[in-house]
Amino acid sequence: MLSQSQVKVIRRPDKFHSDDARVITRFFVIGGEHRIHSLIARILPLNEPEVKILLQQTFDQFADRHKDIKSAFRRHFGYVRQYLDHPDEISENKQLLIGSYFTMEYSIESAALFNPSIVLHPDQSGMLPHEARFIMSLRATGEGHVSSIVFRTGKICCDGHVEFDPPGRFTSKLRTNEDQTFQKHLFFLKLIEMAAYSDTARVILDELPDYFTLHHLDQKISEVRTRHDRPEPFDETAENMHWLARSNYHLFVPPETDPSEIVIFPTSENESRGIEDVRLTRFIDDDGTLTYYGTYTAYNGYRILPQLLETHNFTDISIHTLNGKYVQNKGMALFPRRIDGFYHMISRLDGENMFLMKSDNVHFWNEAVKLQTPRYPWEFVQIGNCGPPIETAEGWLLLTHGVGPMRRYCIGASLLDLENPSKIIAHTPQPIMVPADNERDGYVPNVVYSCGALVHDNHLIVPYAMSDSASSVATIKLSELLSYMRQSSPLCPLPNNGEFEHHDSDTQL
């Protein structure tokens, strides 16, 4: 009953192991104000020749490990300039030296590189017939078990063979764009969902333009704060509005940055302890617009929060909060197109069963129906998705993961009706992938897991993680998998008669 299906799975020899040498620069927090003052006080008396020698030694030791370490020193000096009486009177070299003492290297994948997701690359130029270029996301985990998002690229050959491009020499931690704009109506709806909309929020929003920046918001909060007739409670509302703005941000990708050099490192407060398990979707809207979405889990050490990454070509990336009654728990996966005018998403609201959500707004989710419950012994503990559904002629192919005895994670598949995805056509009674003997040992043993696959020329390309330690790629003939599912799995009944539960929170401003 716990055996693997007879579908042929070809595991590729390529494996991604963590590379300790892939490092970024971070601001080095040495302690409170007293320690900051003490450190600066030790550097300031140095004469210019001493400063020049020390700075050059630092460049000699670290400059070839980073694309532009001088900018990092300059930026980190800016963080502590408030502790100096006359910062502008300090020489540039001494400013850079001070900045170097407040800079540290961080190895982004020293602990693990796992949970991959794959989509077609936005640039397919130069590909031969039956070849395709791809971009893959992975979860990189470093010191302190903080996770970030990294990428790899490569191509799929005509026989299903996968070739990876060598990663770029440097890594580039993306910085936020402080000039981003917010749409007032969406901001209002998000405050409603947070139960943070109040008279104070109404006054502040009423006086902001339809599109505003973080600077506009800060100015208006400061202005309203000084009024004698300001609504109360003020500070709590102001803090909530600022938190929401900081949680929705744009990331600047430097020109000519290779995707393999991009590192999306935790930026906002709600993701301070990690960005986990991105599920990439190559989404084509009804008008033909191509957008890459990536659902992920933000973690701040106490609670998780579903978030959404959005980009058109990986040169400009936006991060948004997901909102709505049914935005709960981990593992959301967006369908690659609208169905009957609606966005659809697979989720696991209760941590045990799979749900299907739908919405007319990709940021708000207030309708859901239970889609699938654990049915077979290999998934009795819980069931979830292994990435966005893949459209085939026979239905939506949804890779799933199930947890069985001894917390063993295996990969299976379901087939959903193309026009009514709440209807399950088939589900694999046995897993199609189980941890192999050489894959079962790792940080979390007995796990094979994926955050997204793709189909190319009848080949199902499945990047997968092994025991939360390393990653590889497997290929399966799509026709063989669909044939197996048709023959071995009867029509599955709907857990909730296919009727969506609706929660209306779209209050008008």
Coordinates of N, CA and C in Angstrom, one line a residue, residues 107-314:
S107 N 26.8 34.5 4.3 CA 26.8 33.4 3.3 C 25.3 32.9 3.2
I108 N 24.7 33.2 2.0 CA 23.3 33.1 1.9 C 22.8 31.6 1.8
E109 N 23.7 30.7 1.4 CA 23.2 29.3 1.3 C 24.1 28.4 2.0
S110 N 24.7 28.8 3.1 CA 25.7 28.0 3.9 C 25.0 26.8 4.5
A111 N 23.7 26.9 4.8 CA 23.0 25.8 5.4 C 22.3 24.9 4.4
A112 N 21.7 25.4 3.4 CA 20.9 24.6 2.4 C 20.5 25.4 1.2
L113 N 20.2 24.7 0.1 CA 19.7 25.2 -1.1 C 18.7 24.2 -1.6
F114 N 17.4 24.6 -1.5 CA 16.4 23.6 -1.7 C 15.0 24.2 -2.1
N115 N 14.0 23.4 -2.3 CA 12.6 23.7 -2.6 C 12.6 24.6 -3.9
P116 N 13.0 24.0 -5.0 CA 13.0 24.8 -6.3 C 11.6 24.9 -7.0
S117 N 11.5 25.9 -7.8 CA 10.3 26.1 -8.7 C 10.9 26.5 -10.0
I118 N 10.2 26.1 -11.1 CA 10.7 26.4 -12.5 C 9.6 27.0 -13.4
V119 N 10.0 27.9 -14.2 CA 9.1 28.5 -15.3 C 9.9 28.8 -16.5
L120 N 9.2 29.0 -17.6 CA 9.9 29.4 -18.8 C 10.5 30.8 -18.7
H121 N 11.7 31.0 -19.2 CA 12.4 32.3 -19.1 C 11.7 33.3 -20.0
P122 N 11.6 34.6 -19.6 CA 11.0 35.6 -20.5 C 11.7 35.8 -21.8
D123 N 13.0 35.4 -21.9 CA 13.8 35.6 -23.1 C 14.1 34.2 -23.7
Q124 N 13.5 33.9 -24.8 CA 13.7 32.6 -25.5 C 14.5 32.8 -26.8
S125 N 15.1 33.9 -27.0 CA 15.9 34.1 -28.2 C 17.1 33.2 -28.2
G126 N 17.5 32.7 -29.4 CA 18.6 31.9 -29.6 C 18.4 30.4 -29.3
M127 N 17.2 30.0 -29.0 CA 16.9 28.6 -28.7 C 16.6 27.9 -30.0
L128 N 17.1 26.7 -30.2 CA 16.8 25.9 -31.3 C 15.4 25.3 -31.2
P129 N 14.8 24.7 -32.3 CA 13.5 24.1 -32.2 C 13.5 23.0 -31.1
H130 N 12.5 22.9 -30.3 CA 12.3 21.9 -29.3 C 13.2 22.2 -28.1
E131 N 13.9 23.4 -28.0 CA 14.6 23.8 -26.8 C 13.9 24.9 -26.1
A132 N 14.1 25.1 -24.9 CA 13.5 26.2 -24.1 C 14.4 26.6 -23.0
R133 N 14.5 27.9 -22.8 CA 15.3 28.4 -21.7 C 14.3 28.6 -20.5
F134 N 14.9 28.3 -19.3 CA 14.1 28.4 -18.1 C 14.8 29.2 -17.0
I135 N 14.0 29.6 -16.0 CA 14.5 30.3 -14.8 C 13.9 29.5 -13.6
M136 N 14.8 29.3 -12.7 CA 14.4 28.5 -11.5 C 14.7 29.3 -10.2
S137 N 13.7 29.2 -9.3 CA 13.9 29.8 -8.0 C 14.3 28.8 -7.0
L138 N 15.1 29.1 -6.0 CA 15.4 28.2 -4.9 C 15.4 28.9 -3.6
R139 N 15.2 28.2 -2.6 CA 15.2 28.7 -1.2 C 16.7 28.5 -0.7
A140 N 17.4 29.6 -0.4 CA 18.7 29.6 0.1 C 18.6 29.9 1.6
T141 N 19.3 29.1 2.4 CA 19.2 29.3 3.9 C 20.7 29.4 4.4
G142 N 20.9 30.4 5.2 CA 22.2 30.7 5.7 C 22.3 30.8 7.2
E143 N 23.3 31.5 7.7 CA 23.5 31.7 9.1 C 22.2 32.1 9.8
G144 N 22.0 31.5 11.0 CA 20.8 31.8 11.7 C 19.5 31.3 11.1
H145 N 19.6 30.4 10.1 CA 18.5 29.8 9.4 C 17.6 30.8 8.8
V146 N 18.1 31.9 8.3 CA 17.4 32.9 7.6 C 17.3 32.5 6.1
S147 N 16.2 32.5 5.5 CA 16.0 32.1 4.1 C 15.8 33.3 3.2
S148 N 16.3 33.1 2.0 CA 16.2 34.1 0.9 C 15.8 33.4 -0.4
I149 N 15.5 34.2 -1.4 CA 15.2 33.7 -2.8 C 16.4 33.9 -3.7
V150 N 16.8 32.8 -4.4 CA 17.9 33.0 -5.4 C 17.4 32.3 -6.6
F151 N 18.1 32.5 -7.7 CA 17.7 32.0 -9.0 C 18.8 31.3 -9.8
R152 N 18.5 30.4 -10.7 CA 19.4 29.8 -11.6 C 18.7 29.7 -13.0
T153 N 19.5 29.7 -14.0 CA 18.9 29.6 -15.4 C 19.5 28.4 -16.1
G154 N 18.9 28.1 -17.2 CA 19.4 27.0 -18.1 C 18.5 26.7 -19.2
K155 N 18.7 25.6 -19.9 CA 17.8 25.3 -21.0 C 17.4 23.8 -21.0
I156 N 16.2 23.5 -21.5 CA 15.7 22.2 -21.7 C 16.0 21.8 -23.1
C157 N 16.7 20.7 -23.3 CA 17.0 20.2 -24.7 C 15.8 19.3 -25.2
C158 N 15.9 19.0 -26.5 CA 14.8 18.3 -27.2 C 14.5 16.9 -26.6
D159 N 15.5 16.3 -25.9 CA 15.2 15.0 -25.3 C 14.8 15.1 -23.9
G160 N 14.6 16.3 -23.4 CA 14.2 16.5 -22.0 C 15.4 16.6 -21.1
H161 N 16.6 16.6 -21.6 CA 17.8 16.8 -20.8 C 17.9 18.2 -20.4
V162 N 18.3 18.5 -19.2 CA 18.4 19.8 -18.6 C 19.8 20.2 -18.4
E163 N 20.2 21.4 -19.0 CA 21.5 22.0 -18.8 C 21.4 23.3 -18.1
F164 N 22.3 23.4 -17.0 CA 22.3 24.6 -16.2 C 23.4 25.6 -16.6
D165 N 23.1 26.8 -16.6 CA 24.1 27.9 -16.8 C 24.9 28.0 -15.5
P166 N 26.2 28.2 -15.7 CA 27.0 28.5 -14.5 C 26.5 29.8 -13.8
P167 N 26.4 29.8 -12.5 CA 25.9 31.0 -11.8 C 26.9 32.1 -11.9
G168 N 26.4 33.4 -11.9 CA 27.3 34.5 -11.9 C 28.3 34.5 -10.8
R169 N 29.4 35.2 -11.0 CA 30.5 35.2 -10.0 C 30.0 35.9 -8.7
F170 N 29.2 36.9 -8.8 CA 28.8 37.7 -7.7 C 27.4 37.5 -7.3
T171 N 27.0 37.8 -6.1 CA 25.6 37.9 -5.8 C 25.2 39.3 -5.5
S172 N 24.0 39.7 -5.7 CA 23.5 41.1 -5.6 C 22.2 41.1 -4.7
K173 N 22.4 41.5 -3.5 CA 21.2 41.7 -2.6 C 20.4 42.9 -3.1
L174 N 19.2 42.7 -3.6 CA 18.4 43.7 -4.1 C 17.9 44.7 -3.0
R175 N 18.0 46.0 -3.4 CA 17.6 47.1 -2.4 C 16.2 47.6 -2.8
T176 N 15.5 48.1 -1.8 CA 14.2 48.6 -2.0 C 14.2 50.0 -2.7
N177 N 13.2 50.2 -3.5 CA 13.0 51.5 -4.2 C 12.1 52.4 -3.3
E178 N 12.7 53.4 -2.7 CA 11.9 54.2 -1.7 C 10.9 55.1 -2.4
D179 N 10.9 55.2 -3.8 CA 10.0 56.1 -4.5 C 8.8 55.4 -5.0
Q180 N 8.5 54.2 -4.6 CA 7.4 53.4 -5.1 C 6.1 54.1 -4.7
T181 N 5.0 53.8 -5.5 CA 3.7 54.4 -5.2 C 2.7 53.4 -4.7
F182 N 1.7 53.8 -4.0 CA 0.7 52.9 -3.5 C -0.6 53.4 -4.0
Q183 N -1.5 52.5 -4.4 CA -2.9 52.8 -4.8 C -3.8 53.0 -3.6
K184 N -4.4 54.1 -3.4 CA -5.1 54.4 -2.2 C -6.2 53.4 -1.9
H185 N -7.0 53.1 -2.9 CA -8.1 52.2 -2.7 C -7.6 50.8 -2.2
L186 N -6.6 50.3 -2.8 CA -6.0 49.0 -2.4 C -5.5 49.1 -1.0
F187 N -4.8 50.2 -0.7 CA -4.3 50.4 0.7 C -5.4 50.4 1.7
F188 N -6.5 51.0 1.3 CA -7.7 51.1 2.2 C -8.3 49.7 2.4
L189 N -8.4 48.9 1.4 CA -8.9 47.5 1.5 C -8.0 46.7 2.4
K190 N -6.7 46.8 2.3 CA -5.7 46.1 3.1 C -5.9 46.5 4.5
L191 N -6.1 47.7 4.8 CA -6.3 48.2 6.2 C -7.6 47.5 6.8
I192 N -8.6 47.4 5.9 CA -9.8 46.8 6.4 C -9.6 45.3 6.8
E193 N -8.8 44.6 5.9 CA -8.5 43.2 6.2 C -7.7 43.1 7.4
M194 N -6.9 44.0 7.8 CA -6.0 44.0 9.0 C -6.8 44.4 10.2
A195 N -8.1 44.8 10.0 CA -8.9 45.4 11.1 C -8.2 46.6 11.7
A196 N -7.5 47.4 10.8 CA -6.7 48.5 11.2 C -7.3 49.8 10.7
Y197 N -8.5 49.8 10.0 CA -9.1 51.0 9.5 C -9.8 51.7 10.6
S198 N -9.5 53.0 10.8 CA -10.1 53.7 11.9 C -10.4 55.2 11.4
D199 N -10.9 56.0 12.3 CA -11.1 57.4 12.0 C -9.7 58.1 11.6
T200 N -8.7 57.7 12.3 CA -7.4 58.2 12.0 C -6.9 57.9 10.6
A201 N -7.1 56.6 10.3 CA -6.8 56.1 8.9 C -7.6 56.9 7.9
R202 N -8.9 57.1 8.2 CA -9.7 57.8 7.2 C -9.3 59.2 6.9
V203 N -8.9 59.9 8.0 CA -8.4 61.3 7.9 C -7.1 61.3 7.0
I204 N -6.2 60.4 7.3 CA -4.9 60.4 6.6 C -5.1 60.1 5.2
L205 N -5.9 59.0 4.9 CA -6.2 58.6 3.5 C -6.9 59.6 2.7
D206 N -7.9 60.3 3.3 CA -8.7 61.3 2.6 C -7.8 62.4 2.0
E207 N -6.8 62.7 2.7 CA -5.9 63.8 2.3 C -4.7 63.4 1.4
L208 N -4.7 62.1 1.1 CA -3.6 61.7 0.2 C -4.2 61.5 -1.2
P209 N -3.3 61.7 -2.2 CA -3.8 61.5 -3.6 C -4.1 60.0 -3.9
D210 N -4.7 59.8 -5.0 CA -5.1 58.4 -5.4 C -3.9 57.5 -5.4
Y211 N -2.7 58.0 -5.8 CA -1.5 57.3 -5.8 C -0.5 58.1 -5.0
F212 N 0.1 57.5 -4.0 CA 1.0 58.2 -3.1 C 2.3 57.4 -2.8
T213 N 3.3 58.0 -2.3 CA 4.5 57.4 -2.0 C 4.7 57.2 -0.5
L214 N 5.7 56.5 0.0 CA 5.9 56.4 1.4 C 6.3 57.7 2.0
H215 N 7.0 58.6 1.2 CA 7.3 59.9 1.7 C 6.0 60.7 1.9
H216 N 5.1 60.6 1.0 CA 3.8 61.3 1.2 C 3.1 60.9 2.4
L217 N 3.1 59.5 2.6 CA 2.4 59.0 3.8 C 3.1 59.5 5.1
D218 N 4.4 59.4 5.1 CA 5.1 59.9 6.3 C 4.8 61.4 6.6
Q219 N 4.8 62.2 5.6 CA 4.5 63.6 5.7 C 3.1 63.8 6.3
K220 N 2.1 63.1 5.7 CA 0.7 63.3 6.2 C 0.5 62.8 7.6
I221 N 1.2 61.7 8.0 CA 1.1 61.2 9.3 C 1.7 62.3 10.3
S222 N 2.8 62.8 9.9 CA 3.4 63.9 10.8 C 2.6 65.1 10.9
E223 N 1.9 65.5 9.8 CA 1.1 66.6 9.8 C -0.2 66.4 10.7
V224 N -0.8 65.3 10.5 CA -2.0 65.0 11.3 C -1.7 64.8 12.8
R225 N -0.5 64.3 13.1 CA -0.1 64.1 14.4 C -0.1 65.4 15.2
T226 N 0.2 66.6 14.6 CA 0.3 67.9 15.3 C -1.0 68.5 15.5
R227 N -2.1 68.0 14.9 CA -3.4 68.6 15.0 C -4.0 68.4 16.4
H228 N -4.6 69.4 17.0 CA -5.2 69.2 18.3 C -6.5 68.4 18.3
D229 N -7.1 68.3 17.1 CA -8.4 67.6 17.0 C -8.2 66.2 16.3
R230 N -7.0 65.7 16.3 CA -6.7 64.5 15.6 C -7.5 63.3 16.3
P231 N -7.9 62.4 15.5 CA -8.7 61.2 16.0 C -7.7 60.3 16.9
E232 N -8.3 59.6 17.8 CA -7.6 58.7 18.6 C -8.2 57.3 18.5
P233 N -7.4 56.2 18.7 CA -6.0 56.2 19.0 C -5.1 56.5 17.7
F234 N -4.2 57.4 17.8 CA -3.4 57.8 16.7 C -2.2 57.0 16.4
D235 N -1.3 56.8 17.5 CA 0.0 56.1 17.3 C -0.2 54.7 16.7
E236 N -1.2 53.9 17.2 CA -1.3 52.6 16.8 C -1.7 52.5 15.3
T237 N -2.6 53.4 14.9 CA -3.0 53.4 13.5 C -1.9 53.9 12.6
A238 N -1.1 54.9 13.0 CA 0.0 55.3 12.2 C 1.0 54.2 12.1
E239 N 1.3 53.5 13.1 CA 2.2 52.3 13.1 C 1.7 51.3 12.1
N240 N 0.4 51.0 12.1 CA -0.1 49.9 11.2 C 0.0 50.4 9.8
M241 N -0.3 51.7 9.5 CA -0.2 52.2 8.1 C 1.2 52.1 7.6
H242 N 2.2 52.5 8.5 CA 3.6 52.5 8.1 C 4.0 51.0 7.9
W243 N 3.6 50.1 8.8 CA 3.9 48.7 8.6 C 3.4 48.1 7.3
L244 N 2.2 48.5 6.9 CA 1.6 48.0 5.7 C 2.4 48.6 4.5
A245 N 2.8 49.8 4.5 CA 3.5 50.4 3.4 C 4.9 49.7 3.3
R246 N 5.6 49.5 4.4 CA 6.9 48.8 4.4 C 6.8 47.4 3.9
S247 N 5.6 46.7 4.1 CA 5.4 45.3 3.7 C 5.1 45.2 2.2
N248 N 4.8 46.3 1.5 CA 4.6 46.3 0.1 C 5.6 47.2 -0.6
Y249 N 6.5 46.6 -1.3 CA 7.7 47.4 -1.8 C 8.1 46.9 -3.1
H250 N 9.0 47.8 -3.7 CA 9.6 47.5 -5.0 C 11.1 47.2 -4.8
L251 N 11.6 46.3 -5.6 CA 13.1 46.0 -5.5 C 13.7 46.5 -6.8
F252 N 14.8 47.1 -6.6 CA 15.6 47.6 -7.8 C 16.6 46.6 -8.2
V253 N 16.6 46.2 -9.5 CA 17.5 45.2 -10.0 C 18.6 46.0 -10.8
P254 N 19.8 46.0 -10.4 CA 20.8 46.8 -11.2 C 20.9 46.3 -12.6
P255 N 21.2 47.3 -13.6 CA 21.3 46.9 -15.0 C 22.3 45.8 -15.2
E256 N 22.0 45.0 -16.2 CA 22.9 43.9 -16.6 C 23.2 42.9 -15.5
T257 N 22.2 42.7 -14.6 CA 22.4 41.7 -13.5 C 21.8 40.4 -14.0
D258 N 22.6 39.4 -14.0 CA 22.2 38.0 -14.3 C 21.2 37.5 -13.3
P259 N 20.1 36.8 -13.7 CA 19.2 36.3 -12.6 C 19.9 35.5 -11.6
S260 N 21.0 34.8 -11.9 CA 21.7 34.0 -10.9 C 22.4 34.8 -9.9
E261 N 22.6 36.1 -10.1 CA 23.2 37.0 -9.2 C 22.2 37.6 -8.2
I262 N 20.9 37.5 -8.5 CA 19.9 38.2 -7.7 C 19.7 37.4 -6.4
V263 N 19.6 38.2 -5.3 CA 19.3 37.6 -4.0 C 18.2 38.5 -3.4
I264 N 17.0 37.9 -3.2 CA 15.9 38.6 -2.6 C 16.0 38.2 -1.1
F265 N 16.5 39.1 -0.3 CA 16.8 38.9 1.1 C 15.7 39.6 1.9
P266 N 15.3 39.0 3.1 CA 14.3 39.6 3.9 C 14.5 41.1 4.1
T267 N 13.4 41.9 3.8 CA 13.5 43.4 3.9 C 12.5 43.9 4.9
S268 N 11.3 43.5 4.8 CA 10.3 44.0 5.7 C 10.3 43.3 7.1
E269 N 9.6 43.9 8.0 CA 9.6 43.4 9.4 C 8.9 42.0 9.4
N270 N 7.9 41.8 8.6 CA 7.2 40.5 8.7 C 7.9 39.3 8.0
E271 N 9.0 39.6 7.3 CA 9.8 38.5 6.7 C 11.3 38.5 7.3
S272 N 11.4 39.1 8.5 CA 12.8 39.3 9.1 C 13.5 38.0 9.3
R273 N 12.8 36.9 9.5 CA 13.4 35.6 9.8 C 13.4 34.7 8.6
G274 N 12.9 35.2 7.4 CA 13.0 34.4 6.3 C 11.9 34.5 5.2
I275 N 12.3 34.2 4.0 CA 11.4 34.2 2.8 C 11.4 32.7 2.4
E276 N 10.3 32.0 2.4 CA 10.3 30.6 2.3 C 9.4 30.1 1.1
D277 N 10.0 29.2 0.3 CA 9.2 28.3 -0.6 C 8.4 29.1 -1.7
V278 N 9.2 29.8 -2.5 CA 8.5 30.5 -3.6 C 8.0 29.5 -4.6
R279 N 6.7 29.8 -5.0 CA 6.1 29.0 -6.1 C 5.8 29.9 -7.3
L280 N 6.7 29.8 -8.3 CA 6.6 30.7 -9.5 C 5.5 30.3 -10.4
T281 N 4.8 31.3 -10.9 CA 3.7 31.1 -12.0 C 4.0 32.0 -13.1
R282 N 4.1 31.5 -14.3 CA 4.2 32.3 -15.5 C 2.7 32.5 -16.0
F283 N 2.2 33.7 -15.7 CA 0.8 34.0 -15.8 C 0.5 34.8 -17.1
I284 N -0.4 34.3 -17.9 CA -0.8 35.0 -19.1 C -2.2 35.5 -18.9
D285 N -2.4 36.8 -18.9 CA -3.8 37.3 -18.7 C -4.6 37.3 -20.0
D286 N -5.9 37.6 -19.9 CA -6.8 37.5 -21.0 C -6.4 38.4 -22.2
D287 N -5.7 39.5 -21.9 CA -5.2 40.4 -22.9 C -3.8 40.0 -23.5
G288 N -3.3 38.9 -23.0 CA -2.0 38.5 -23.5 C -0.8 39.0 -22.6
T289 N -1.1 39.8 -21.6 CA 0.0 40.3 -20.8 C 0.7 39.2 -20.0
L290 N 2.0 39.2 -20.0 CA 2.7 38.1 -19.3 C 3.3 38.7 -18.0
T291 N 3.0 38.1 -16.9 CA 3.4 38.4 -15.6 C 3.9 37.2 -14.8
Y292 N 5.0 37.3 -14.2 CA 5.5 36.3 -13.3 C 5.1 36.6 -11.9
Y293 N 4.3 35.7 -11.3 CA 4.0 35.8 -9.9 C 4.7 34.7 -9.1
G294 N 5.0 35.0 -7.9 CA 5.6 34.1 -7.0 C 5.0 34.2 -5.6
T295 N 4.2 33.2 -5.2 CA 3.7 33.2 -3.8 C 4.8 32.6 -2.9
Y296 N 4.9 33.2 -1.7 CA 5.8 32.7 -0.8 C 5.3 33.0 0.6
T297 N 6.1 32.4 1.6 CA 5.7 32.6 3.0 C 6.8 33.4 3.7
A298 N 6.3 34.5 4.3 CA 7.2 35.4 5.0 C 7.1 35.0 6.5
Y299 N 8.2 35.0 7.2 CA 8.3 34.5 8.6 C 9.1 35.6 9.4
N300 N 8.5 36.0 10.5 CA 9.2 37.0 11.4 C 9.7 36.4 12.7
G301 N 9.7 35.1 12.8 CA 10.1 34.4 14.0 C 9.0 34.0 14.9
Y302 N 7.8 34.6 14.7 CA 6.6 34.3 15.5 C 5.4 33.9 14.7
R303 N 5.2 34.4 13.5 CA 4.1 34.1 12.7 C 4.5 34.1 11.2
I304 N 3.6 33.4 10.4 CA 3.9 33.4 9.0 C 2.9 34.3 8.3
L305 N 3.2 34.8 7.1 CA 2.4 35.7 6.4 C 2.5 35.4 4.9
P306 N 1.5 35.0 4.2 CA 1.6 34.8 2.7 C 1.8 36.1 2.0
Q307 N 2.8 36.1 1.1 CA 3.2 37.3 0.3 C 3.2 36.9 -1.2
L308 N 3.3 37.9 -2.0 CA 3.2 37.7 -3.5 C 4.3 38.6 -4.1
L309 N 5.2 37.9 -4.9 CA 6.2 38.5 -5.7 C 5.6 38.7 -7.1
E310 N 5.9 39.8 -7.7 CA 5.4 40.1 -9.1 C 6.5 40.8 -9.9
T311 N 6.6 40.3 -11.2 CA 7.6 40.9 -12.1 C 7.2 40.5 -13.5
H312 N 7.6 41.4 -14.5 CA 7.4 41.1 -15.9 C 8.6 40.4 -16.6
N313 N 9.8 40.8 -16.1 CA 11.0 40.3 -16.8 C 12.2 40.2 -15.9
F314 N 11.9 40.2 -14.6 CA 13.0 40.0 -13.6 C 14.0 41.2 -13.6

